[in-house]
CSV table of C-alpha atoms and ligand atoms in Angstrom, one decimal:
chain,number,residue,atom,x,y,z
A,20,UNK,CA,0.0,0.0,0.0
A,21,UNK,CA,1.3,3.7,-1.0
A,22,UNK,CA,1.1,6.5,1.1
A,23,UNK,CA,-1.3,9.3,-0.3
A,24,UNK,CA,1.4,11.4,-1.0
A,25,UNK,CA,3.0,8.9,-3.0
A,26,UNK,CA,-0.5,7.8,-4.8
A,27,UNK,CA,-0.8,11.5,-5.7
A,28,UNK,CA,2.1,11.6,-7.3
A,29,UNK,CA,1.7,8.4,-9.5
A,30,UNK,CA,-1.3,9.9,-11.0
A,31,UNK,CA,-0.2,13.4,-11.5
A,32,UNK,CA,-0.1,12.6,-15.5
A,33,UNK,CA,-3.8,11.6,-14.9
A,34,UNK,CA,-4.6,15.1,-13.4
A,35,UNK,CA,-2.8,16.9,-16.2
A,36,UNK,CA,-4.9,15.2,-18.7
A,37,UNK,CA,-8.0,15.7,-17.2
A,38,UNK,CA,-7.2,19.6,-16.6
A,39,UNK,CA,-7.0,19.5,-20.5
A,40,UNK,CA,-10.0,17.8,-20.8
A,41,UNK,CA,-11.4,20.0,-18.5
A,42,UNK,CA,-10.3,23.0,-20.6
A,43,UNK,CA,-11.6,21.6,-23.8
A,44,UNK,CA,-14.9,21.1,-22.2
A,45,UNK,CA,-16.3,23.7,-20.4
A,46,UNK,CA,-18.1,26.3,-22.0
A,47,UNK,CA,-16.9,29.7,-20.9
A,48,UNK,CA,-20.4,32.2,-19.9
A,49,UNK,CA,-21.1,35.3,-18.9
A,50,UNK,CA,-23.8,36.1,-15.9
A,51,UNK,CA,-24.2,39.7,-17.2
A,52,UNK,CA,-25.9,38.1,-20.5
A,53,UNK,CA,-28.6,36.4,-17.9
A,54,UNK,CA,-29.1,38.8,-14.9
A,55,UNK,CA,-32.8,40.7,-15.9
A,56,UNK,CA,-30.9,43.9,-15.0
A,57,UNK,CA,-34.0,45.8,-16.6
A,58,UNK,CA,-36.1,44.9,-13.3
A,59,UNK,CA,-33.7,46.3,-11.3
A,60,UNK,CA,-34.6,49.3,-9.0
A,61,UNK,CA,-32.7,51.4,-6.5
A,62,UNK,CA,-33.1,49.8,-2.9
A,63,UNK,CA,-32.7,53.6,-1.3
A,64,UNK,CA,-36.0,54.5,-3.0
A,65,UNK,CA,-37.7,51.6,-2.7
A,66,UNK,CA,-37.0,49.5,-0.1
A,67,UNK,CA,-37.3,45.5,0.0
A,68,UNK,CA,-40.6,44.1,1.0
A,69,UNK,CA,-41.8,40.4,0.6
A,70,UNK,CA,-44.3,41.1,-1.4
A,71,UNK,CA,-42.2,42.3,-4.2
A,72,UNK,CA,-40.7,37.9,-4.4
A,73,UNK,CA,-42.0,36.4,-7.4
A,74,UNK,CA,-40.6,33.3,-6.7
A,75,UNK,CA,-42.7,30.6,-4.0
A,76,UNK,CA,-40.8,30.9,-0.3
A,77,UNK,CA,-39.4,27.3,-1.0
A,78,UNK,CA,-37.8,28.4,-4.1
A,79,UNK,CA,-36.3,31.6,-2.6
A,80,UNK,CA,-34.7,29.4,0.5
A,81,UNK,CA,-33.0,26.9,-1.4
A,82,UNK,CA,-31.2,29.7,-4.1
A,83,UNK,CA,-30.4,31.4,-1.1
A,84,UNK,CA,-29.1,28.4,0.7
A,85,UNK,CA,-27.2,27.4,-2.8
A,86,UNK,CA,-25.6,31.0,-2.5
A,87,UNK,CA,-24.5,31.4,0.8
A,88,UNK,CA,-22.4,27.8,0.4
A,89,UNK,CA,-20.8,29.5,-2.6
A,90,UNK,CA,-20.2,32.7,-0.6
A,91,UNK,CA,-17.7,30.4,1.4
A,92,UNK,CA,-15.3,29.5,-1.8
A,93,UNK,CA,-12.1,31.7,0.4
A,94,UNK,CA,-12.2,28.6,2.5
A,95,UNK,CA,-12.9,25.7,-0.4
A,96,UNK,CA,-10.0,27.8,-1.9
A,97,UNK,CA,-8.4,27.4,1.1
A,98,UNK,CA,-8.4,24.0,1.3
A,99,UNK,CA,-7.6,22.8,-1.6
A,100,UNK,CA,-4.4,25.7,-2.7
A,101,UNK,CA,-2.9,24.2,0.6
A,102,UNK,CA,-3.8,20.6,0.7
A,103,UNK,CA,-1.2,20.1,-3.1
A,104,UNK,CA,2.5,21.2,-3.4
A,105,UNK,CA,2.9,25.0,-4.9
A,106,UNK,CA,4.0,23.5,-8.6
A,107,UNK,CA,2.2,20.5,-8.6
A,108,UNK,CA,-0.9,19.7,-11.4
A,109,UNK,CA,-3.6,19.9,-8.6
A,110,UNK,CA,-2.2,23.5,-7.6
A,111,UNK,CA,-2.9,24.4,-11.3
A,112,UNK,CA,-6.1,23.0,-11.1
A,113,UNK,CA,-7.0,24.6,-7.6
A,114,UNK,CA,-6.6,28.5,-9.2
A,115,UNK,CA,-8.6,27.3,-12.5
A,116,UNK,CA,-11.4,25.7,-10.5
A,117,UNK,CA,-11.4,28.9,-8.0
A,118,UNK,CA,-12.1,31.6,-11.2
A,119,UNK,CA,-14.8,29.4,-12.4
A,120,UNK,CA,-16.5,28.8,-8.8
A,121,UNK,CA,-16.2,32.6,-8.1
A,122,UNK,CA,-18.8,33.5,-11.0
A,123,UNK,CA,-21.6,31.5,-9.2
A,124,UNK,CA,-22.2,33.8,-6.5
A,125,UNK,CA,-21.8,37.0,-8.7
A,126,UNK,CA,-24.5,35.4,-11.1
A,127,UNK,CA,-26.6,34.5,-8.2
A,128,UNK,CA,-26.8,37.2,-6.3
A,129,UNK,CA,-26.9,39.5,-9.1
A,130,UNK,CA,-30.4,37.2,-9.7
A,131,UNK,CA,-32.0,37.8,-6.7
A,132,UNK,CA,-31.0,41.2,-5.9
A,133,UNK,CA,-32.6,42.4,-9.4
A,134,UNK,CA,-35.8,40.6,-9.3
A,135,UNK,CA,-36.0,40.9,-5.7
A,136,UNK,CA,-36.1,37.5,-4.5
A,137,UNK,CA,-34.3,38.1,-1.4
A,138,UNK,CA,-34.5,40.1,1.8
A,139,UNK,CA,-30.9,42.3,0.8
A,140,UNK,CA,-30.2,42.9,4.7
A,141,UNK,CA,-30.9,39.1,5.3
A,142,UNK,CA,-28.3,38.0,2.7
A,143,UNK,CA,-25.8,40.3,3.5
A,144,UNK,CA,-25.8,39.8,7.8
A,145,UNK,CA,-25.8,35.7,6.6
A,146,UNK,CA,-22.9,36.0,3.9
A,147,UNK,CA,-21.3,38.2,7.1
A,148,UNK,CA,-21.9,35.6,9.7
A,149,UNK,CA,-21.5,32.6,7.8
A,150,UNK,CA,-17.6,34.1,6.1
A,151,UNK,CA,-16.7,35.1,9.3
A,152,UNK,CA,-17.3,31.2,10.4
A,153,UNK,CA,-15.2,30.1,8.2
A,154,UNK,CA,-14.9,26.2,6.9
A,155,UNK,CA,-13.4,23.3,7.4
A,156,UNK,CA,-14.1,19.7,7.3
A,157,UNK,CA,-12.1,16.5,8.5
A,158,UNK,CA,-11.1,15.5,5.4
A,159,UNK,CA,-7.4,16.7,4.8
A,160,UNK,CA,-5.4,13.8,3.0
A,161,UNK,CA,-5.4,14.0,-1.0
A,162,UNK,CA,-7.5,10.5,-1.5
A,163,UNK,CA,-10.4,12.1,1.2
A,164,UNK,CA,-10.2,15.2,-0.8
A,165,UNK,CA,-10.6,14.0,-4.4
A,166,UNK,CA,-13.7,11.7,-2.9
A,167,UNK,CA,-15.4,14.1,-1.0
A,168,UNK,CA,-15.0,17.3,-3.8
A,169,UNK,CA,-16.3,14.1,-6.3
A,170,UNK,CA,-19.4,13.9,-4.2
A,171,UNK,CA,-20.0,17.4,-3.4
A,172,UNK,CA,-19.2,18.5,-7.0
A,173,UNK,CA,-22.3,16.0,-7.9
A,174,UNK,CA,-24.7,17.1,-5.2
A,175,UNK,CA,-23.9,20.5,-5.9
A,176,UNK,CA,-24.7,20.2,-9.4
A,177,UNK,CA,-28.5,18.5,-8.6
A,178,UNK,CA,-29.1,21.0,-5.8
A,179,UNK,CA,-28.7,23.8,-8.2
A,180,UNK,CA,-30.1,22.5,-11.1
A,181,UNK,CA,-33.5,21.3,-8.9
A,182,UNK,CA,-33.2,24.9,-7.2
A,183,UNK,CA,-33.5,26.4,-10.6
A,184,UNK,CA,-36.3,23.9,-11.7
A,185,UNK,CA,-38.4,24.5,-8.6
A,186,UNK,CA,-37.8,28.4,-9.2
A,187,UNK,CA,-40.2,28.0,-11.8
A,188,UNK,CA,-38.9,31.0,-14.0
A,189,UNK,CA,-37.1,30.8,-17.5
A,190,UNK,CA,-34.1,33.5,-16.4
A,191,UNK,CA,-33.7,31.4,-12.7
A,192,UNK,CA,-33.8,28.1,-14.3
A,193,UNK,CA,-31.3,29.0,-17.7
A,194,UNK,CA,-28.8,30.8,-14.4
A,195,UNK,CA,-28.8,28.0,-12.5
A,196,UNK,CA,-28.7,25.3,-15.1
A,197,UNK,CA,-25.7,27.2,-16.3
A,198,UNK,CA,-23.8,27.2,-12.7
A,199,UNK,CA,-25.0,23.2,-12.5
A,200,UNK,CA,-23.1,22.4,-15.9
A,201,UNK,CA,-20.1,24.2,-13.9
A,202,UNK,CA,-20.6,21.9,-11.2
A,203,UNK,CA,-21.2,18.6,-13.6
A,204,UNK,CA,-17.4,19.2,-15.2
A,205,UNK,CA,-15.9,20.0,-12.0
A,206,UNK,CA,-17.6,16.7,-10.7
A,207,UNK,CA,-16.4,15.1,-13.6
A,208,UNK,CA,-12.6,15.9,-13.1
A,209,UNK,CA,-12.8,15.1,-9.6
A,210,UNK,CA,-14.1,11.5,-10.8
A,211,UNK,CA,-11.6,10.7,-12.8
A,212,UNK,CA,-9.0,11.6,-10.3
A,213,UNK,CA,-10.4,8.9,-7.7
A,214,UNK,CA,-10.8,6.6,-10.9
A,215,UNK,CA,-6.6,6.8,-11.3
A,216,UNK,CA,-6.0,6.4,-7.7
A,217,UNK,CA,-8.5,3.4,-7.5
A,218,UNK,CA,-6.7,1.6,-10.5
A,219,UNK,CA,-3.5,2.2,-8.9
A,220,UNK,CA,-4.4,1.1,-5.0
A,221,UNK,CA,-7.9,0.4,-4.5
A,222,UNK,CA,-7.8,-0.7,-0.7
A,223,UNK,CA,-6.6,3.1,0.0
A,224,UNK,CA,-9.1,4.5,-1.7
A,225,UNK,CA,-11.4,2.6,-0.7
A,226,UNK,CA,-11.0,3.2,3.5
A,227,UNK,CA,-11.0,7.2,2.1
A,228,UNK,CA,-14.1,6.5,0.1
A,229,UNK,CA,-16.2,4.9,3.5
A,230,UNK,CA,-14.7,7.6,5.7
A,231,UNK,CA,-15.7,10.4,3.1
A,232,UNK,CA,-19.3,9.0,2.5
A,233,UNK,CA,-19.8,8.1,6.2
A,234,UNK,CA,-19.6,11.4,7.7
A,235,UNK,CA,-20.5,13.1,4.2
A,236,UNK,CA,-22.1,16.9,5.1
A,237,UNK,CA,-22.5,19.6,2.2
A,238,UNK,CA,-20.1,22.7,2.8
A,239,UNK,CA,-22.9,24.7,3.9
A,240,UNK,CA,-23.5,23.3,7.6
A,241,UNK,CA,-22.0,26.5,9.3
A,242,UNK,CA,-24.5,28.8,7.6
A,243,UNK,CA,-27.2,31.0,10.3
A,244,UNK,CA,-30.7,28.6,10.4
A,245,UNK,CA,-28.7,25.6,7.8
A,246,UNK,CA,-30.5,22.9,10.0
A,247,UNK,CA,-34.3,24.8,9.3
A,248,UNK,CA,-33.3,26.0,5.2
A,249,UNK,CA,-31.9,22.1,4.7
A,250,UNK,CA,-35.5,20.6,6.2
A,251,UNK,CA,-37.3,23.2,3.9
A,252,UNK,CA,-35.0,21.8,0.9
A,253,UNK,CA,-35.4,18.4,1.5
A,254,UNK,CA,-39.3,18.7,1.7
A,255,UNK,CA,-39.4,20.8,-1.6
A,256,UNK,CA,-37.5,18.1,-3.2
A,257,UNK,CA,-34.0,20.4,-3.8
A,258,UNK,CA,-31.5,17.8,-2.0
A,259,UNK,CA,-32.4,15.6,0.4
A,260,UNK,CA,-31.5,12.0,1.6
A,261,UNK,CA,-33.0,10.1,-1.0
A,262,UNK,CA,-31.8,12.1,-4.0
A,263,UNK,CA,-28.4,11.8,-2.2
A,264,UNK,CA,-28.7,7.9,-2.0
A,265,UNK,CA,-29.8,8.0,-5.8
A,266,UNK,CA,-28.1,10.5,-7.4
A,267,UNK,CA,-25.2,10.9,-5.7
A,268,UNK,CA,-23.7,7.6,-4.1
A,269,UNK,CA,-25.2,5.0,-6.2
A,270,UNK,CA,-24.1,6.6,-9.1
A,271,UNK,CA,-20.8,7.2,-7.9
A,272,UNK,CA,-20.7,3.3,-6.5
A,273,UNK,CA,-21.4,2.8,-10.3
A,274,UNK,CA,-19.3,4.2,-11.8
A,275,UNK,CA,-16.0,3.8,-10.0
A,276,UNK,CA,-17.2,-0.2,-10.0
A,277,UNK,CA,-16.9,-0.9,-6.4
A,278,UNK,CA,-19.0,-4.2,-6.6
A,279,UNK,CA,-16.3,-5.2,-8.8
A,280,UNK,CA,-12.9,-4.3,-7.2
A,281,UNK,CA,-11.0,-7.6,-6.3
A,282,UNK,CA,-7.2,-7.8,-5.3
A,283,UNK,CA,-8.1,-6.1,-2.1
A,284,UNK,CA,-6.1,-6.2,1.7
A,285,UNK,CA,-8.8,-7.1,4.7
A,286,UNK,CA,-9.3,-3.5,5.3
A,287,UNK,CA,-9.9,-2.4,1.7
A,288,UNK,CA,-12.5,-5.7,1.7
A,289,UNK,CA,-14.6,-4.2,4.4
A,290,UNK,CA,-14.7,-0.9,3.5
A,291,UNK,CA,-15.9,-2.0,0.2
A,292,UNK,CA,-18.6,-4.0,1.9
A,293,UNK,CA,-20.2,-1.3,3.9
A,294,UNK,CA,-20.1,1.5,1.0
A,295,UNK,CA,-21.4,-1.6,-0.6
A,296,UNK,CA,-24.4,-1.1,1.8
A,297,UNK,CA,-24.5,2.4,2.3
A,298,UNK,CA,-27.4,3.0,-0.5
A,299,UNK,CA,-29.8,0.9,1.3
A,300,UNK,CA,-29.2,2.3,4.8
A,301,UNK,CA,-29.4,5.9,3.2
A,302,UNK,CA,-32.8,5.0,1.8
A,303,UNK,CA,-34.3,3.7,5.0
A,304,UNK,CA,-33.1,6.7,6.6
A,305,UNK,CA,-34.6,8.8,3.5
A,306,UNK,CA,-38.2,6.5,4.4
A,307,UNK,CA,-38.0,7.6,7.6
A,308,UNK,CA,-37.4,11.3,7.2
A,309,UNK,CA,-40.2,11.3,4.7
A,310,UNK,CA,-42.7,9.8,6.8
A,311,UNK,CA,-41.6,12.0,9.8
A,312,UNK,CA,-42.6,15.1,7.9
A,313,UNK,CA,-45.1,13.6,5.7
A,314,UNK,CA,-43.6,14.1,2.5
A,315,UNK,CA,-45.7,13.6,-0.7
A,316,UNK,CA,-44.5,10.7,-2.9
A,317,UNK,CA,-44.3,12.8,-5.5
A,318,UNK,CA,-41.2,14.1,-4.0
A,319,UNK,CA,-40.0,10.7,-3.3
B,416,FE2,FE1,-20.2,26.5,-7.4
B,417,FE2,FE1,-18.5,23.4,-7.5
């Protein structure tokens, strides 16, 4: 078994491709083109008032939810500009990925501060307390990094994209769609970072991957009320256990072929088993969470 630094290393001609990859991919955008500036109006003269929202209260938590997580990017910066040596691929990677995150909050904010969809005050006393927080989660060594940003790039990407659905208006859903496509090739370089590492020493990755998924928690758990706003998204059907379970670690399971990983040491065999059970027990705690707040099965 390598150590991670060493694992990292091996692959490093894996992250350069995919940065490439990455680069031929992605479609540059603009959030100036999709703000409705045109129903902006000065916020001296005419003061915020709830009655000016046209979106539904469910649709305005979750966008605001979505954009305080990306109001904490100094601190996913953070982690991953000091978690890779100063000339290595990943550093590379960290400044490319940190431009193309920073556009999200600009393009959402911009949103809901020009069609009113926010209380301004709110946001800005949130953005305030939740920066000033800071973030930081247990997951520090390069595998744990790669498999948690996989995961979060994913459930990032169906949060905002089912944000933008439930907003029910063209300009929120084309914004938001735009950010998730972000989020979808970010996920999709992430994934093929743990895909090298897993060919290279699946038993490491694999103890990484259980510890990641285990004690998995979006970014946004340090933002004011995040316990109250999550409850409200889970209910509207923006990201909640099941969609987690379903879209997110099945899928992943899936794709990285964990059922089929052989040549394994003891502990990479059990930690294989119990991600191999990890959907199931997600679900029942989805059932559970649905019939504790009644949840229609439309939603299910
Ligand atoms: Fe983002
Ligand atoms: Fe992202």
């Amino acid at each position: 078994m390598s150590s991670s630094a060493e694992l990292l290393r091996s692959v490093e001609a894996d992250i350069v491709r995919l940065i490439g990859e990455h680069h031929e991919r992605r479609q540059h955008w603009y959030a100036h083109e999709m703000v409705p500036w045109e129903l902006g109006r000065s916020y001296r003269d005419e003061p915020w008032d709830e009655s000016q929202a046209t979106l539904a209260p469910e649709a305005r938590t979750a966008l605001v939810l979505n954009l305080l997580t990306e109001d904490n990017l100094p601190y996913y910066h953070l982690r991953l500009a000091t978690a890779f040596a100063p000339d290595s691929a990943m550093n590379d990677w960290s400044r490319t990925w940190t431009a193309e995150e920073g556009q999200h909050a600009i393009a959402m904010r911009s949103y809901l501060l020009t069609s009113r969809n926010c209380d301004p005050r709110e946001l800005e006393d949130d953005r305030l307390q939740t920066v000033t927080k800071g973030w930081s989660n247990d997951f520090v060594d390069p595998i744990e990094v790669f498999v948690y940003t996989s995961a979060q790039e994913l459930a990032t990407r169906i949060s905002h994209r089912n944000a933008g659905k439930l907003a029910d208006d063209e300009v929120a859903y084309e914004l938001m769609s735009r950010v998730a496509a972000d989020e979808n090739h970010h996920f999709l370089f992430y994934r093929g970072v743990v895909t090298s590492m897993l060919d290279r020493d699946p038993s490491s990755v694999l103890q990484a991957m259980w510890k990641v998924f285990d004690g998995f928690e979006m970014p946004g758990t340090g933002i004011p009320r995040y316990l109250r706003r999550a409850i409200a998204m889970a209910k509207s059907g923006v990201y909640n256990l099941r969609i987690h379970a379903d879209g997110v670690v099945s899928p992943l399971l899936r794709d990285w072929r964990i059922a089929d990983l052989h040549g394994l040491d003891a502990e990479g065999r059990q930690a294989q088993e119990k991600l191999l059970r990890l959907p199931d027990t997600l679900l029942r705690a989805a059932e559970a969470f649905e019939r504790r707040v009644g949840m229609s099965p439309r939603f299910a």
